[in-house]
Amino acid sequence: MKIKLNMMNLEFHALAVGCAYLDVKKIEKIAKQYYFHLSFSSLINPVSTINFFTVFLISQHYKNYQEIIKNIKLEFPNTICVIIVDDITAMDDVIITQELFFILKISESNILEYYYHQLWQWLLVLSSKKYSLENNNTNIIVAEGVLSLIDETYCKYNRTYRLTRKQLSILKLLLEYRGQVVSRIILLDRIWISESKVVTDRVIDTNIVALRKMFNDDSRNPKYLETIFGQGYRLKM
């Protein structure tokens, strides 16, 4: 029996360039049906172009789109880049890039919402496969222990720890970036952005120490959760 993960209130931030024809309100409505909170921005009217975002959408018509994709990949290596194609007669240039693309027939306005649903489902599948956080994958091996996304627990050496919401959020974020450094700025922007009070470095450090304790990690020479001086933290699976 497969248990579905309750994904209510998970954030999915999209950065779109040259996609003015996308009906953002309709896409946001669809996102809520999948229990996601969607934030949507563009380079013209950015919510934030420096914060983490899940997917980068760019129109095939946008000037120098190939160069922009390269720059995005350098700055945000875990981001999924997708070219939005609405002119299939100009597919050759898109295919040559070897990037992911999605064909959106905006001329077929009577079934445009169907295309939005397909785009949204497709992006969710891509992101979940990439980060191994699929709806049906509720148990994830981390630091030679088992993280349960359903129970919000971590079990290692027959000992079970119950994670706080912040600890779970940090761990999921580290899993998204696994093998790469997650800066304190990203942690604050993704996890503590809604906090009204000032969050100090000590708060982050306290949660990192608690995770290391669960991993049975050596604080002086951590094997699983590294501190990269001046940069942030890196999770080694």
PDB file of C-alpha atoms in Angstrom:
ATOM      1  CA  MET A   1       0.000   0.000   0.000  1.00  0.00           C
ATOM      2  CA  LYS A   2       1.439   3.358  -0.996  1.00  0.00           C
ATOM      3  CA  ILE A   3       0.862   6.263   1.353  1.00  0.00           C
ATOM      4  CA  LYS A   4       0.668   9.679  -0.250  1.00  0.00           C
ATOM      5  CA  LEU A   5       2.700  12.455   1.316  1.00  0.00           C
ATOM      6  CA  ASN A   6       0.636  15.421   2.423  1.00  0.00           C
ATOM      7  CA  MET A   7       2.235  18.198   0.416  1.00  0.00           C
ATOM      8  CA  MET A   8       0.013  21.023   1.675  1.00  0.00           C
ATOM      9  CA  ASN A   9       1.717  24.416   1.745  1.00  0.00           C
ATOM     10  CA  LEU A  10       4.902  23.287   0.025  1.00  0.00           C
ATOM     11  CA  GLU A  11       6.391  26.156  -1.935  1.00  0.00           C
ATOM     12  CA  PHE A  12       7.165  25.999  -5.622  1.00  0.00           C
ATOM     13  CA  HIS A  13       8.796  29.147  -6.976  1.00  0.00           C
ATOM     14  CA  ALA A  14       9.000  29.671 -10.715  1.00  0.00           C
ATOM     15  CA  LEU A  15      11.070  32.335 -12.443  1.00  0.00           C
ATOM     16  CA  ALA A  16       9.733  33.073 -15.926  1.00  0.00           C
ATOM     17  CA  VAL A  17      11.353  35.115 -18.674  1.00  0.00           C
ATOM     18  CA  GLY A  18       9.602  36.191 -21.843  1.00  0.00           C
ATOM     19  CA  CYS A  19       6.475  34.184 -20.944  1.00  0.00           C
ATOM     20  CA  ALA A  20       4.023  37.065 -20.688  1.00  0.00           C
ATOM     21  CA  TYR A  21       1.389  34.928 -22.406  1.00  0.00           C
ATOM     22  CA  LEU A  22       1.214  32.572 -19.414  1.00  0.00           C
ATOM     23  CA  ASP A  23      -1.899  33.137 -17.309  1.00  0.00           C
ATOM     24  CA  VAL A  24      -0.248  33.270 -13.899  1.00  0.00           C
ATOM     25  CA  LYS A  25      -3.519  33.435 -11.947  1.00  0.00           C
ATOM     26  CA  LYS A  26      -4.764  30.285 -13.652  1.00  0.00           C
ATOM     27  CA  ILE A  27      -1.507  28.468 -12.968  1.00  0.00           C
ATOM     28  CA  GLU A  28      -1.656  29.545  -9.303  1.00  0.00           C
ATOM     29  CA  LYS A  29      -5.206  28.168  -9.096  1.00  0.00           C
ATOM     30  CA  ILE A  30      -4.015  24.843 -10.504  1.00  0.00           C
ATOM     31  CA  ALA A  31      -1.090  24.804  -8.064  1.00  0.00           C
ATOM     32  CA  LYS A  32      -3.504  25.000  -5.123  1.00  0.00           C
ATOM     33  CA  GLN A  33      -5.304  21.929  -6.443  1.00  0.00           C
ATOM     34  CA  TYR A  34      -2.014  20.056  -6.028  1.00  0.00           C
ATOM     35  CA  TYR A  35      -1.554  21.498  -2.517  1.00  0.00           C
ATOM     36  CA  PHE A  36       1.350  23.723  -3.499  1.00  0.00           C
ATOM     37  CA  HIS A  37       1.909  27.384  -2.807  1.00  0.00           C
ATOM     38  CA  LEU A  38       3.235  28.890  -6.011  1.00  0.00           C
ATOM     39  CA  SER A  39       5.173  32.121  -6.254  1.00  0.00           C
ATOM     40  CA  PHE A  40       5.780  33.365  -9.758  1.00  0.00           C
ATOM     41  CA  SER A  41       8.090  36.129 -10.933  1.00  0.00           C
ATOM     42  CA  SER A  42       9.924  37.437 -13.965  1.00  0.00           C
ATOM     43  CA  LEU A  43      13.021  39.482 -14.617  1.00  0.00           C
ATOM     44  CA  ILE A  44      10.726  42.382 -15.479  1.00  0.00           C
ATOM     45  CA  ASN A  45       8.811  42.225 -12.204  1.00  0.00           C
ATOM     46  CA  PRO A  46      10.894  40.040  -9.881  1.00  0.00           C
ATOM     47  CA  VAL A  47       9.705  38.706  -6.562  1.00  0.00           C
ATOM     48  CA  SER A  48      13.330  37.762  -6.093  1.00  0.00           C
ATOM     49  CA  THR A  49      15.932  36.799  -8.644  1.00  0.00           C
ATOM     50  CA  ILE A  50      18.541  35.970  -5.984  1.00  0.00           C
ATOM     51  CA  ASN A  51      16.479  33.548  -3.890  1.00  0.00           C
ATOM     52  CA  PHE A  52      16.179  29.852  -4.622  1.00  0.00           C
ATOM     53  CA  PHE A  53      13.601  28.888  -7.240  1.00  0.00           C
ATOM     54  CA  THR A  54      12.509  25.435  -8.349  1.00  0.00           C
ATOM     55  CA  VAL A  55      12.082  25.916 -12.076  1.00  0.00           C
ATOM     56  CA  PHE A  56      13.225  28.425 -14.661  1.00  0.00           C
ATOM     57  CA  LEU A  57      10.852  28.933 -17.578  1.00  0.00           C
ATOM     58  CA  ILE A  58      11.973  30.818 -20.658  1.00  0.00           C
ATOM     59  CA  SER A  59      10.249  31.466 -23.952  1.00  0.00           C
ATOM     60  CA  GLN A  60      11.845  30.208 -27.157  1.00  0.00           C
ATOM     61  CA  HIS A  61      11.336  33.728 -28.551  1.00  0.00           C
ATOM     62  CA  TYR A  62      13.294  35.503 -25.822  1.00  0.00           C
ATOM     63  CA  LYS A  63      16.547  36.988 -27.083  1.00  0.00           C
ATOM     64  CA  ASN A  64      19.718  35.084 -26.195  1.00  0.00           C
ATOM     65  CA  TYR A  65      17.680  32.474 -24.291  1.00  0.00           C
ATOM     66  CA  GLN A  66      20.462  29.885 -24.679  1.00  0.00           C
ATOM     67  CA  GLU A  67      23.003  32.155 -22.991  1.00  0.00           C
ATOM     68  CA  ILE A  68      20.558  33.019 -20.187  1.00  0.00           C
ATOM     69  CA  ILE A  69      19.972  29.307 -19.490  1.00  0.00           C
ATOM     70  CA  LYS A  70      23.734  28.765 -19.171  1.00  0.00           C
ATOM     71  CA  ASN A  71      24.017  31.610 -16.672  1.00  0.00           C
ATOM     72  CA  ILE A  72      21.033  30.339 -14.660  1.00  0.00           C
ATOM     73  CA  LYS A  73      22.611  26.875 -14.424  1.00  0.00           C
ATOM     74  CA  LEU A  74      25.835  28.358 -13.118  1.00  0.00           C
ATOM     75  CA  GLU A  75      24.093  30.423 -10.439  1.00  0.00           C
ATOM     76  CA  PHE A  76      21.365  27.900  -9.546  1.00  0.00           C
ATOM     77  CA  PRO A  77      22.751  24.419 -10.367  1.00  0.00           C
ATOM     78  CA  ASN A  78      19.748  22.535  -8.946  1.00  0.00           C
ATOM     79  CA  THR A  79      17.156  24.477 -10.884  1.00  0.00           C
ATOM     80  CA  ILE A  80      15.207  22.816 -13.691  1.00  0.00           C
ATOM     81  CA  CYS A  81      15.398  24.860 -16.898  1.00  0.00           C
ATOM     82  CA  VAL A  82      12.509  24.519 -19.342  1.00  0.00           C
ATOM     83  CA  ILE A  83      12.045  26.203 -22.705  1.00  0.00           C
ATOM     84  CA  ILE A  84       8.400  27.055 -23.413  1.00  0.00           C
ATOM     85  CA  VAL A  85       7.718  26.376 -27.084  1.00  0.00           C
ATOM     86  CA  ASP A  86       4.684  27.814 -28.864  1.00  0.00           C
ATOM     87  CA  ASP A  87       6.057  27.761 -32.408  1.00  0.00           C
ATOM     88  CA  ILE A  88       6.828  24.186 -33.409  1.00  0.00           C
ATOM     89  CA  THR A  89       8.047  25.341 -36.832  1.00  0.00           C
ATOM     90  CA  ALA A  90      11.119  26.729 -35.052  1.00  0.00           C
ATOM     91  CA  MET A  91      11.929  23.577 -33.068  1.00  0.00           C
ATOM     92  CA  ASP A  92      15.368  22.938 -34.561  1.00  0.00           C
ATOM     93  CA  ASP A  93      17.086  25.639 -32.501  1.00  0.00           C
ATOM     94  CA  VAL A  94      15.377  24.380 -29.320  1.00  0.00           C
ATOM     95  CA  ILE A  95      16.361  20.744 -29.905  1.00  0.00           C
ATOM     96  CA  ILE A  96      19.988  21.706 -30.545  1.00  0.00           C
ATOM     97  CA  THR A  97      20.208  23.154 -27.015  1.00  0.00           C
ATOM     98  CA  GLN A  98      19.474  19.675 -25.565  1.00  0.00           C
ATOM     99  CA  GLU A  99      17.432  21.394 -22.847  1.00  0.00           C
ATOM    100  CA  LEU A 100      14.027  20.321 -21.586  1.00  0.00           C
ATOM    101  CA  PHE A 101      11.127  21.928 -23.416  1.00  0.00           C
ATOM    102  CA  PHE A 102       7.359  22.006 -23.184  1.00  0.00           C
ATOM    103  CA  ILE A 103       5.063  22.646 -26.153  1.00  0.00           C
ATOM    104  CA  LEU A 104       2.302  25.077 -25.178  1.00  0.00           C
ATOM    105  CA  LYS A 105      -0.228  25.725 -27.951  1.00  0.00           C
ATOM    106  CA  ILE A 106      -1.496  29.122 -26.845  1.00  0.00           C
ATOM    107  CA  SER A 107      -3.520  29.411 -30.060  1.00  0.00           C
ATOM    108  CA  GLU A 108      -5.843  26.664 -28.794  1.00  0.00           C
ATOM    109  CA  SER A 109      -7.482  28.851 -26.163  1.00  0.00           C
ATOM    110  CA  ASN A 110     -10.381  26.436 -25.664  1.00  0.00           C
ATOM    111  CA  ILE A 111      -8.077  23.838 -24.101  1.00  0.00           C
ATOM    112  CA  LEU A 112      -5.355  26.141 -22.756  1.00  0.00           C
ATOM    113  CA  GLU A 113      -6.159  25.210 -19.146  1.00  0.00           C
ATOM    114  CA  TYR A 114      -5.501  21.574 -20.084  1.00  0.00           C
ATOM    115  CA  TYR A 115      -1.991  22.550 -21.234  1.00  0.00           C
ATOM    116  CA  TYR A 116      -1.420  24.397 -17.940  1.00  0.00           C
ATOM    117  CA  HIS A 117      -2.394  21.265 -16.011  1.00  0.00           C
ATOM    118  CA  GLN A 118      -0.020  19.181 -18.107  1.00  0.00           C
ATOM    119  CA  LEU A 119       2.799  21.687 -17.638  1.00  0.00           C
ATOM    120  CA  TRP A 120       2.271  21.779 -13.870  1.00  0.00           C
ATOM    121  CA  GLN A 121       2.134  17.982 -13.482  1.00  0.00           C
ATOM    122  CA  TRP A 122       5.184  17.580 -15.680  1.00  0.00           C
ATOM    123  CA  LEU A 123       7.223  20.062 -13.625  1.00  0.00           C
ATOM    124  CA  LEU A 124       6.229  18.365 -10.367  1.00  0.00           C
ATOM    125  CA  VAL A 125       7.312  14.969 -11.681  1.00  0.00           C
ATOM    126  CA  LEU A 126      10.623  16.391 -12.891  1.00  0.00           C
ATOM    127  CA  SER A 127      11.382  18.089  -9.574  1.00  0.00           C
ATOM    128  CA  SER A 128      10.389  15.074  -7.480  1.00  0.00           C
ATOM    129  CA  LYS A 129      12.446  12.674  -9.590  1.00  0.00           C
ATOM    130  CA  LYS A 130      15.417  14.986  -9.424  1.00  0.00           C
ATOM    131  CA  TYR A 131      15.350  15.329  -5.659  1.00  0.00           C
ATOM    132  CA  SER A 132      13.966  11.862  -4.817  1.00  0.00           C
ATOM    133  CA  LEU A 133      11.064  13.374  -2.894  1.00  0.00           C
ATOM    134  CA  GLU A 134       8.251  11.685  -4.805  1.00  0.00           C
ATOM    135  CA  ASN A 135       4.792  11.508  -3.267  1.00  0.00           C
ATOM    136  CA  ASN A 136       5.101   7.746  -2.851  1.00  0.00           C
ATOM    137  CA  ASN A 137       8.662   7.830  -1.568  1.00  0.00           C
ATOM    138  CA  THR A 138       7.974   8.598   2.077  1.00  0.00           C
ATOM    139  CA  ASN A 139      11.135   6.975   3.456  1.00  0.00           C
ATOM    140  CA  ILE A 140      14.517   8.344   2.409  1.00  0.00           C
ATOM    141  CA  ILE A 141      17.936   6.986   3.387  1.00  0.00           C
ATOM    142  CA  VAL A 142      19.966   9.834   4.909  1.00  0.00           C
ATOM    143  CA  ALA A 143      23.304   9.463   6.706  1.00  0.00           C
ATOM    144  CA  GLU A 144      22.770   5.675   6.919  1.00  0.00           C
ATOM    145  CA  GLY A 145      19.470   6.216   8.734  1.00  0.00           C
ATOM    146  CA  VAL A 146      15.850   6.453   7.588  1.00  0.00           C
ATOM    147  CA  LEU A 147      13.966   9.738   7.284  1.00  0.00           C
ATOM    148  CA  SER A 148      10.174   9.328   7.335  1.00  0.00           C
ATOM    149  CA  LEU A 149       8.420  12.240   5.654  1.00  0.00           C
ATOM    150  CA  ILE A 150       5.041  10.960   6.849  1.00  0.00           C
ATOM    151  CA  ASP A 151       5.930  10.550  10.536  1.00  0.00           C
ATOM    152  CA  GLU A 152       8.473  13.399  10.493  1.00  0.00           C
ATOM    153  CA  THR A 153      10.972  11.131  12.241  1.00  0.00           C
ATOM    154  CA  TYR A 154      14.548   9.989  11.741  1.00  0.00           C
ATOM    155  CA  CYS A 155      15.632   6.501  12.784  1.00  0.00           C
ATOM    156  CA  LYS A 156      19.213   5.265  13.143  1.00  0.00           C
ATOM    157  CA  TYR A 157      20.742   2.465  15.213  1.00  0.00           C
ATOM    158  CA  ASN A 158      17.250   1.490  16.468  1.00  0.00           C
ATOM    159  CA  ARG A 159      16.769   4.964  17.921  1.00  0.00           C
ATOM    160  CA  THR A 160      13.979   7.200  16.638  1.00  0.00           C
ATOM    161  CA  TYR A 161      14.085  10.992  16.749  1.00  0.00           C
ATOM    162  CA  ARG A 162      11.066  13.229  16.174  1.00  0.00           C
ATOM    163  CA  LEU A 163      12.050  16.216  14.071  1.00  0.00           C
ATOM    164  CA  THR A 164      10.747  19.721  14.646  1.00  0.00           C
ATOM    165  CA  ARG A 165       9.188  21.429  11.628  1.00  0.00           C
ATOM    166  CA  LYS A 166      12.282  23.599  11.217  1.00  0.00           C
ATOM    167  CA  GLN A 167      14.623  20.595  11.379  1.00  0.00           C
ATOM    168  CA  LEU A 168      12.543  18.764   8.791  1.00  0.00           C
ATOM    169  CA  SER A 169      12.477  21.844   6.542  1.00  0.00           C
ATOM    170  CA  ILE A 170      16.255  22.214   6.792  1.00  0.00           C
ATOM    171  CA  LEU A 171      16.793  18.528   6.039  1.00  0.00           C
ATOM    172  CA  LYS A 172      14.489  18.601   2.999  1.00  0.00           C
ATOM    173  CA  LEU A 173      16.274  21.686   1.719  1.00  0.00           C
ATOM    174  CA  LEU A 174      19.654  20.007   2.193  1.00  0.00           C
ATOM    175  CA  LEU A 175      18.293  16.994   0.280  1.00  0.00           C
ATOM    176  CA  GLU A 176      17.325  19.245  -2.610  1.00  0.00           C
ATOM    177  CA  TYR A 177      20.877  20.549  -2.752  1.00  0.00           C
ATOM    178  CA  ARG A 178      22.535  17.287  -1.723  1.00  0.00           C
ATOM    179  CA  GLY A 179      26.212  17.267  -2.470  1.00  0.00           C
ATOM    180  CA  GLN A 180      26.195  21.039  -2.880  1.00  0.00           C
ATOM    181  CA  VAL A 181      26.560  23.905  -0.438  1.00  0.00           C
ATOM    182  CA  VAL A 182      23.427  25.537   0.993  1.00  0.00           C
ATOM    183  CA  SER A 183      24.162  29.045   2.232  1.00  0.00           C
ATOM    184  CA  ARG A 184      22.676  30.602   5.355  1.00  0.00           C
ATOM    185  CA  ILE A 185      20.930  33.122   3.105  1.00  0.00           C
ATOM    186  CA  ILE A 186      19.088  30.327   1.294  1.00  0.00           C
ATOM    187  CA  LEU A 187      18.137  28.704   4.608  1.00  0.00           C
ATOM    188  CA  LEU A 188      16.749  31.992   5.910  1.00  0.00           C
ATOM    189  CA  ASP A 189      14.917  32.817   2.666  1.00  0.00           C
ATOM    190  CA  ARG A 190      13.326  29.387   2.317  1.00  0.00           C
ATOM    191  CA  ILE A 191      12.570  28.460   5.936  1.00  0.00           C
ATOM    192  CA  TRP A 192      12.408  31.602   8.051  1.00  0.00           C
ATOM    193  CA  ILE A 193      11.103  34.078   5.467  1.00  0.00           C
ATOM    194  CA  SER A 194       7.697  34.345   7.209  1.00  0.00           C
ATOM    195  CA  GLU A 195       9.186  34.983  10.657  1.00  0.00           C
ATOM    196  CA  SER A 196       8.346  38.407  12.087  1.00  0.00           C
ATOM    197  CA  LYS A 197      11.268  38.331  14.515  1.00  0.00           C
ATOM    198  CA  VAL A 198      14.949  38.547  13.603  1.00  0.00           C
ATOM    199  CA  VAL A 199      16.521  35.099  13.140  1.00  0.00           C
ATOM    200  CA  THR A 200      20.149  34.921  14.219  1.00  0.00           C
ATOM    201  CA  ASP A 201      22.912  32.590  13.069  1.00  0.00           C
ATOM    202  CA  ARG A 202      22.654  30.886  16.462  1.00  0.00           C
ATOM    203  CA  VAL A 203      19.161  29.607  15.591  1.00  0.00           C
ATOM    204  CA  ILE A 204      20.482  27.947  12.437  1.00  0.00           C
ATOM    205  CA  ASP A 205      23.502  26.543  14.291  1.00  0.00           C
ATOM    206  CA  THR A 206      21.271  25.033  16.989  1.00  0.00           C
ATOM    207  CA  ASN A 207      19.219  23.151  14.388  1.00  0.00           C
ATOM    208  CA  ILE A 208      22.332  21.971  12.543  1.00  0.00           C
ATOM    209  CA  VAL A 209      23.800  20.651  15.811  1.00  0.00           C
ATOM    210  CA  ALA A 210      20.540  18.773  16.507  1.00  0.00           C
ATOM    211  CA  LEU A 211      20.627  17.153  13.042  1.00  0.00           C
ATOM    212  CA  ARG A 212      24.247  16.114  13.512  1.00  0.00           C
ATOM    213  CA  LYS A 213      23.323  14.515  16.830  1.00  0.00           C
ATOM    214  CA  MET A 214      20.592  12.497  15.100  1.00  0.00           C
ATOM    215  CA  PHE A 215      23.063  11.421  12.407  1.00  0.00           C
ATOM    216  CA  ASN A 216      25.532  10.388  15.129  1.00  0.00           C
ATOM    217  CA  ASP A 217      27.942  12.692  13.347  1.00  0.00           C
ATOM    218  CA  ASP A 218      31.280  13.868  14.744  1.00  0.00           C
ATOM    219  CA  SER A 219      30.903  17.596  15.429  1.00  0.00           C
ATOM    220  CA  ARG A 220      34.629  18.236  14.905  1.00  0.00           C
ATOM    221  CA  ASN A 221      34.957  16.168  11.754  1.00  0.00           C
ATOM    222  CA  PRO A 222      31.403  15.572  10.438  1.00  0.00           C
ATOM    223  CA  LYS A 223      30.970  12.724   7.988  1.00  0.00           C
ATOM    224  CA  TYR A 224      27.460  13.576   6.756  1.00  0.00           C
ATOM    225  CA  LEU A 225      26.627  17.245   7.414  1.00  0.00           C
ATOM    226  CA  GLU A 226      29.606  19.448   6.672  1.00  0.00           C
ATOM    227  CA  THR A 227      30.123  23.097   7.504  1.00  0.00           C
ATOM    228  CA  ILE A 228      31.866  24.842   4.615  1.00  0.00           C
ATOM    229  CA  PHE A 229      33.510  27.856   6.248  1.00  0.00           C
ATOM    230  CA  GLY A 230      32.196  31.147   4.899  1.00  0.00           C
ATOM    231  CA  GLN A 231      29.752  29.392   2.539  1.00  0.00           C
ATOM    232  CA  GLY A 232      27.189  27.237   4.347  1.00  0.00           C
ATOM    233  CA  TYR A 233      26.339  23.561   4.818  1.00  0.00           C
ATOM    234  CA  ARG A 234      26.570  20.462   2.646  1.00  0.00           C
ATOM    235  CA  LEU A 235      24.752  17.162   3.116  1.00  0.00           C
ATOM    236  CA  LYS A 236      26.652  14.034   2.090  1.00  0.00           C
ATOM    237  CA  MET A 237      24.320  11.052   1.677  1.00  0.00           C
TER     238      MET A 237
END
